[in-house]
Short mmCIF file of C-alpha atoms in Angstrom, two decimals:
data_model
loop_
_atom_site.label_atom_id
_atom_site.label_comp_id
_atom_site.label_asym_id
_atom_site.label_seq_id
_atom_site.Cartn_x
_atom_site.Cartn_y
_atom_site.Cartn_z
CA MET A 28 260.24 236.54 31.48
CA GLY A 29 257.03 238.01 30.21
CA ASP A 30 254.08 239.09 32.32
CA ASP A 31 255.45 238.67 35.86
CA GLU A 32 252.15 239.52 37.55
CA SER A 33 250.19 236.82 35.74
CA ARG A 34 252.96 234.28 36.12
CA ASN A 35 253.25 234.76 39.85
CA GLU A 36 249.62 233.65 40.10
CA SER A 37 250.84 230.06 39.64
CA HIS A 38 251.89 230.13 43.30
CA SER A 39 248.60 231.48 44.62
CA GLY A 40 245.77 230.69 42.23
CA ALA A 41 244.73 227.77 40.04
CA LEU A 42 246.60 224.48 39.76
CA ALA A 43 250.14 224.68 38.38
CA LEU A 44 252.45 221.88 37.31
CA ALA A 45 256.09 221.34 38.17
CA ASP A 46 258.45 218.85 36.59
CA GLY A 47 259.31 215.35 37.76
CA GLY A 48 262.64 213.87 38.81
CA LEU A 49 265.16 215.85 36.79
CA GLU A 50 268.25 213.99 37.96
CA THR A 51 266.77 210.48 37.82
CA THR A 52 265.36 211.14 34.35
CA LEU A 53 268.71 212.32 33.05
CA VAL A 54 270.69 209.50 34.67
CA PHE A 55 268.41 206.49 34.25
CA LEU A 56 266.35 207.38 31.18
CA GLU A 57 268.78 209.55 29.22
CA GLY A 58 271.98 207.75 30.25
CA ILE A 59 273.73 210.98 31.23
CA ASP A 60 276.40 210.89 33.92
CA LEU A 61 275.73 213.43 36.67
CA PRO A 62 278.53 213.57 39.22
CA ASP A 63 277.01 213.82 42.71
CA PHE A 64 273.58 214.04 41.03
CA ALA A 65 274.53 217.61 40.04
CA ALA A 66 272.45 218.59 37.03
CA PHE A 67 274.00 222.05 36.96
CA VAL A 68 277.12 220.62 35.28
CA LEU A 69 275.08 220.32 32.08
CA LEU A 70 274.97 224.11 31.77
CA GLY A 71 278.68 224.04 30.96
CA ASP A 72 278.47 222.87 27.34
CA GLU A 73 276.09 222.80 24.42
CA ALA A 74 275.43 219.06 24.65
CA GLY A 75 274.38 219.45 28.25
CA ARG A 76 272.22 222.47 27.54
CA THR A 77 270.55 220.55 24.71
CA ALA A 78 269.69 217.72 27.09
CA LEU A 79 268.24 220.19 29.59
CA ARG A 80 266.33 222.01 26.87
CA ARG A 81 264.78 218.75 25.70
CA TYR A 82 263.80 217.91 29.28
CA TYR A 83 262.09 221.25 29.93
CA GLU A 84 260.33 221.39 26.57
CA THR A 85 258.63 218.06 27.32
CA TYR A 86 257.03 219.58 30.43
CA PHE A 87 256.20 222.84 28.67
CA ASP A 88 254.33 220.81 26.04
CA LEU A 89 252.47 218.96 28.80
CA ALA A 90 251.42 222.12 30.63
CA GLU A 91 250.29 223.81 27.42
CA ALA A 92 248.29 220.75 26.35
CA ARG A 93 246.51 220.69 29.73
CA GLY A 94 246.01 224.45 29.82
CA LEU A 95 247.85 224.70 33.15
CA ALA A 96 250.49 227.03 34.51
CA PHE A 97 254.01 225.74 35.06
CA VAL A 98 256.67 226.34 37.71
CA ALA A 99 260.01 226.08 35.90
CA ASP A 100 262.70 225.12 38.40
CA THR A 101 266.37 225.84 37.82
CA PRO A 102 268.70 222.77 37.72
CA THR A 103 270.53 224.01 40.82
CA TRP A 104 269.60 221.57 43.60
CA ARG A 105 273.31 220.77 44.05
CA ALA A 106 274.65 224.25 43.20
CA ASN A 107 275.69 225.31 46.70
CA LEU A 108 279.17 225.94 48.06
CA ASP A 109 280.09 222.44 49.24
CA TRP A 110 278.74 220.52 46.25
CA GLY A 111 280.02 223.17 43.86
CA ALA A 112 283.51 222.88 45.29
CA ARG A 113 283.46 219.16 44.42
CA GLN A 114 283.09 220.25 40.79
CA GLY A 115 285.93 222.76 41.07
CA LEU A 116 283.80 225.90 41.46
CA ASP A 117 284.69 228.70 43.86
CA ALA A 118 282.13 231.11 45.27
CA GLU A 119 282.38 233.60 42.40
CA ALA A 120 282.04 230.94 39.73
CA LEU A 121 279.18 229.31 41.61
CA ALA A 122 277.27 232.57 41.90
CA GLU A 123 277.60 233.11 38.16
CA LEU A 124 276.48 229.55 37.50
CA ASN A 125 273.32 230.10 39.54
CA ARG A 126 272.62 233.32 37.69
CA SER A 127 273.17 231.58 34.38
CA ALA A 128 270.77 228.82 35.40
CA VAL A 129 268.01 231.39 35.90
CA ARG A 130 268.83 233.04 32.58
CA PHE A 131 268.81 229.66 30.81
CA VAL A 132 265.40 228.63 32.13
CA ALA A 133 264.01 232.13 31.59
CA GLY A 134 265.14 231.98 27.97
CA LEU A 135 263.26 228.74 27.48
CA VAL A 136 260.15 230.23 29.08
CA ASP A 137 260.38 233.32 26.89
CA GLY A 138 260.30 231.05 23.87
CA ARG A 139 256.84 229.83 24.92
CA PRO A 140 254.75 233.04 25.11
CA GLU A 141 251.47 231.11 25.40
CA LEU A 142 252.66 229.30 28.51
CA GLU A 143 251.93 230.85 31.89
CA ALA A 144 255.20 230.09 33.66
CA THR A 145 257.20 231.11 36.71
CA VAL A 146 260.99 230.77 36.88
CA ASN A 147 261.87 229.41 40.31
CA GLY A 148 265.37 229.14 41.78
CA VAL A 149 266.02 225.80 43.49
CA ILE A 150 268.14 225.41 46.61
CA GLY A 151 269.00 221.96 47.91
CA PRO A 152 270.38 220.85 51.26
CA ARG A 153 273.99 221.42 52.17
CA GLY A 154 274.23 217.74 52.97
CA ASP A 155 273.00 214.53 51.43
CA GLY A 156 269.26 215.13 51.16
CA TYR A 157 268.28 211.81 52.69
CA VAL A 158 270.47 211.80 55.82
CA VAL A 159 270.74 214.75 58.21
CA GLY A 160 274.45 214.36 58.99
CA ALA A 161 276.16 217.53 60.22
CA THR A 162 273.72 220.34 61.00
CA MET A 163 273.87 224.12 60.99
CA SER A 164 272.19 226.69 63.15
CA ALA A 165 269.59 228.85 61.42
CA GLU A 166 272.10 231.71 61.37
CA GLU A 167 274.79 229.55 59.78
CA ALA A 168 272.31 228.23 57.21
CA ALA A 169 271.23 231.76 56.26
CA ARG A 170 274.85 232.73 55.61
CA TYR A 171 275.63 229.54 53.76
CA HIS A 172 272.65 229.70 51.39
CA ALA A 173 272.77 233.47 50.85
CA LEU A 174 274.95 233.02 47.74
CA GLN A 175 272.27 231.14 45.82
CA ALA A 176 269.42 233.35 47.04
CA GLN A 177 271.28 236.50 46.00
CA ALA A 178 272.20 235.02 42.62
CA PHE A 179 268.57 234.13 41.93
CA ALA A 180 267.42 237.62 42.89
CA ASP A 181 270.11 239.24 40.72
CA ALA A 182 269.10 237.15 37.71
CA GLY A 183 265.38 237.89 38.06
CA ALA A 184 263.92 234.64 39.41
CA ALA A 185 260.35 235.01 40.64
CA SER A 186 260.77 232.80 43.72
CA VAL A 187 262.97 230.33 45.56
CA SER A 188 262.22 226.74 46.57
CA ALA A 189 264.22 224.79 49.12
CA LEU A 190 263.79 221.13 48.21
CA THR A 191 264.43 217.99 50.27
CA MET A 192 264.89 219.73 53.58
CA THR A 193 265.70 217.28 56.36
CA TYR A 194 265.73 219.50 59.45
CA VAL A 195 264.19 222.75 60.66
CA GLU A 196 267.21 224.99 61.18
CA GLU A 197 268.37 224.76 57.57
CA ALA A 198 264.84 225.53 56.38
CA VAL A 199 264.72 228.57 58.66
CA GLY A 200 268.08 229.77 57.36
CA ILE A 201 267.06 229.47 53.72
CA THR A 202 263.83 231.30 54.44
CA ARG A 203 265.77 234.17 55.99
CA ALA A 204 268.23 234.25 53.08
CA ALA A 205 265.36 234.53 50.60
CA VAL A 206 263.54 237.17 52.62
CA ALA A 207 266.74 239.22 52.74
CA VAL A 208 266.71 239.50 48.93
CA ASP A 209 262.93 240.01 48.70
CA LEU A 210 262.11 236.69 47.05
CA PRO A 211 259.07 234.57 47.94
CA VAL A 212 260.25 231.26 49.36
CA ILE A 213 258.73 227.77 49.41
CA ILE A 214 260.06 225.21 51.89
CA SER A 215 259.78 221.55 50.92
CA PHE A 216 260.44 218.89 53.54
CA THR A 217 261.14 215.26 52.81
CA VAL A 218 259.96 212.50 55.13
CA GLU A 219 260.80 208.91 55.92
CA VAL A 220 258.38 205.98 55.59
CA ASP A 221 256.91 206.85 59.02
CA GLY A 222 255.97 210.38 57.88
CA SER A 223 258.61 212.11 60.01
CA LEU A 224 261.53 214.20 58.78
CA PRO A 225 264.92 212.44 58.67
CA SER A 226 265.72 214.48 61.79
CA GLY A 227 262.88 212.65 63.56
CA ARG A 228 260.67 215.73 63.84
CA SER A 229 257.05 215.46 62.80
CA LEU A 230 255.97 217.25 59.62
CA GLY A 231 253.40 219.40 61.39
CA ASP A 232 255.86 220.39 64.11
CA ALA A 233 258.51 221.28 61.52
CA ILE A 234 256.12 223.56 59.64
CA ALA A 235 255.01 225.22 62.87
CA ALA A 236 258.62 225.70 63.95
CA VAL A 237 259.68 227.37 60.70
CA ASP A 238 256.61 229.62 60.77
CA ALA A 239 257.33 230.59 64.38
CA ALA A 240 260.99 231.38 63.66
CA THR A 241 260.32 233.39 60.50
CA GLY A 242 256.98 235.10 61.09
CA ALA A 243 255.33 232.64 58.69
CA ALA A 244 257.54 233.95 55.90
CA PRO A 245 257.36 230.95 53.54
CA ALA A 246 254.72 231.47 50.87
CA HIS A 247 253.80 227.84 51.45
CA TYR A 248 255.30 224.43 52.15
CA MET A 249 255.71 221.31 50.08
CA VAL A 250 256.53 217.65 50.62
CA ASN A 251 258.92 216.01 48.19
CA CYS A 252 260.90 212.81 47.61
CA ALA A 253 258.58 210.41 49.46
CA HIS A 254 255.72 208.19 48.34
CA PRO A 255 252.29 209.47 49.44
CA SER A 256 251.76 206.35 51.55
CA HIS A 257 254.73 207.44 53.67
CA PHE A 258 252.99 210.58 54.91
CA ASP A 259 249.27 210.29 54.17
CA HIS A 260 248.62 208.99 57.69
CA VAL A 261 250.08 212.12 59.34
CA LEU A 262 247.75 214.47 57.44
CA GLU A 263 244.93 214.58 59.94
CA VAL A 264 241.96 216.50 58.58
CA GLY A 265 241.33 219.69 60.53
CA GLU A 266 244.92 220.32 61.58
CA PRO A 267 245.61 224.02 60.83
CA TRP A 268 249.10 223.38 59.46
CA LEU A 269 247.65 221.38 56.57
CA GLY A 270 246.53 224.66 55.04
CA ARG A 271 250.18 225.69 54.77
CA ILE A 272 251.03 222.84 52.39
CA GLY A 273 250.66 224.21 48.88
CA GLY A 274 252.73 221.76 46.87
CA LEU A 275 253.47 218.07 46.40
CA ARG A 276 256.37 216.49 44.55
CA ALA A 277 256.11 212.85 45.55
CA ASN A 278 257.90 209.72 44.42
CA ALA A 279 255.99 207.02 42.59
CA SER A 280 258.27 204.45 44.20
CA ARG A 281 257.40 203.16 47.66
CA LEU A 282 261.07 202.52 48.46
CA SER A 283 262.59 204.17 51.51
CA HIS A 284 265.37 206.73 51.18
CA ALA A 285 267.92 204.10 52.16
CA GLU A 286 266.61 201.74 49.51
CA LEU A 287 266.60 204.46 46.86
CA ASP A 288 270.20 205.30 47.73
CA GLU A 289 271.22 201.71 47.01
CA ALA A 290 269.08 201.25 43.90
CA THR A 291 270.90 200.54 40.64
CA GLU A 292 267.71 200.47 38.56
CA LEU A 293 264.92 203.01 38.33
CA ASP A 294 261.69 202.22 40.17
CA ARG A 295 259.05 204.18 38.25
CA GLY A 296 256.13 202.87 40.28
CA ASP A 297 252.67 203.28 38.75
CA PRO A 298 251.85 206.71 37.26
CA ALA A 299 248.08 206.15 37.36
CA ASP A 300 248.22 205.03 40.98
CA LEU A 301 250.28 208.10 41.85
CA GLY A 302 247.62 210.28 40.25
CA ARG A 303 244.96 208.67 42.43
CA TRP A 304 247.08 209.31 45.51
CA TYR A 305 247.27 213.02 44.62
CA VAL A 306 243.49 213.21 44.42
CA ALA A 307 243.20 211.64 47.87
CA LEU A 308 245.84 213.96 49.32
CA GLY A 309 244.20 216.96 47.67
CA GLU A 310 241.07 216.28 49.68
CA LYS A 311 243.13 216.80 52.84
CA LEU A 312 245.18 219.76 51.62
CA PRO A 313 242.92 222.76 50.91
CA GLY A 314 245.83 224.92 49.75
CA LEU A 315 247.29 222.48 47.22
CA ARG A 316 248.16 224.33 44.02
CA VAL A 317 251.57 223.16 42.71
CA VAL A 318 252.03 219.50 41.78
CA GLY A 319 254.87 217.57 40.24
CA GLY A 320 257.05 214.58 40.93
CA CYS A 321 260.42 213.69 42.40
CA CYS A 322 262.87 210.80 42.14
CA GLY A 323 261.88 208.25 39.49
CA THR A 324 259.02 210.27 38.04
CA ASP A 325 258.89 211.74 34.55
CA HIS A 326 256.39 213.56 32.35
CA HIS A 327 254.14 210.49 32.23
CA HIS A 328 253.69 210.67 35.99
CA VAL A 329 253.05 214.41 35.97
CA ALA A 330 250.51 213.97 33.17
CA ALA A 331 248.73 211.30 35.22
CA ILE A 332 248.69 213.61 38.25
CA ALA A 333 247.35 216.52 36.22
CA ASP A 334 244.65 214.41 34.58
CA ALA A 335 243.57 212.85 37.87
CA LEU A 336 243.26 216.24 39.57
CA THR A 337 241.44 217.90 36.68
CA GLY A 338 239.21 214.94 35.90
CA SER A 339 240.61 214.57 32.39
CA ASP A 340 240.52 211.21 30.63
CA ARG A 341 242.78 212.20 27.73
CA SER A 342 245.32 209.69 26.50
CA ARG A 343 248.86 209.91 27.84
#
């Protein structure tokens, strides 16, 4: 994966880009069927790998053109035990799939030696991602998510991100699973239109709770899968926990989670407006350094975000 020391700087130095909404791009823009929104199934054949390769290369081109680092996430948001079982994978096969996902993305990164990139293993929630449903204790969550964390470590990922976390205990468990295999971990919470987690907990309280339970082990926190207007009002300037938010992967759509769940057409929102929102949020988040998109966003949105934050007026 090239120069690991320089690539790890994308989590702690200058601005780095992440991708947009992988699953929504593949389903709505590429017309690819993803059972259970599981992009990892595409790793199983050459046609699927070609679609993934095309997706990643678009973002690599964007990051190179802007002269920015890139955090290359694995397509493994659904690659945990419960969702994997729905695709006929047992624990052994699932572990190998997660390792192969790291190797696949790393191979793409290695083909772009001029790109400063970090390969990051993605863990998603055990449940739905929008609705809390059944919960685990932190100890149960650590055991449950250990398979993916270990697979990422074995395959040489630089870090782990837990995306679309809906409650604290699962975030604590994933943090502990990553720490156990010596991988830096980023916890990303999602919020409802009122700025609170689907569990009802406030964003600031959730961050403080995870830090307290783990000795502030997460490298930083993110917010994903919500429009900035859903949580801007809870980011009160001067609150110490704001400094712990290092990443944003927002939706361009203002729809609620419930509305997105029912949507049959893609709501892309306004890329330029989303870029302006990131500038406004960046003024409140002194540690912001990784930016991308989530559901409904694509490379046009990420380009608009990058250009807004860097002051570029180049054509998109």
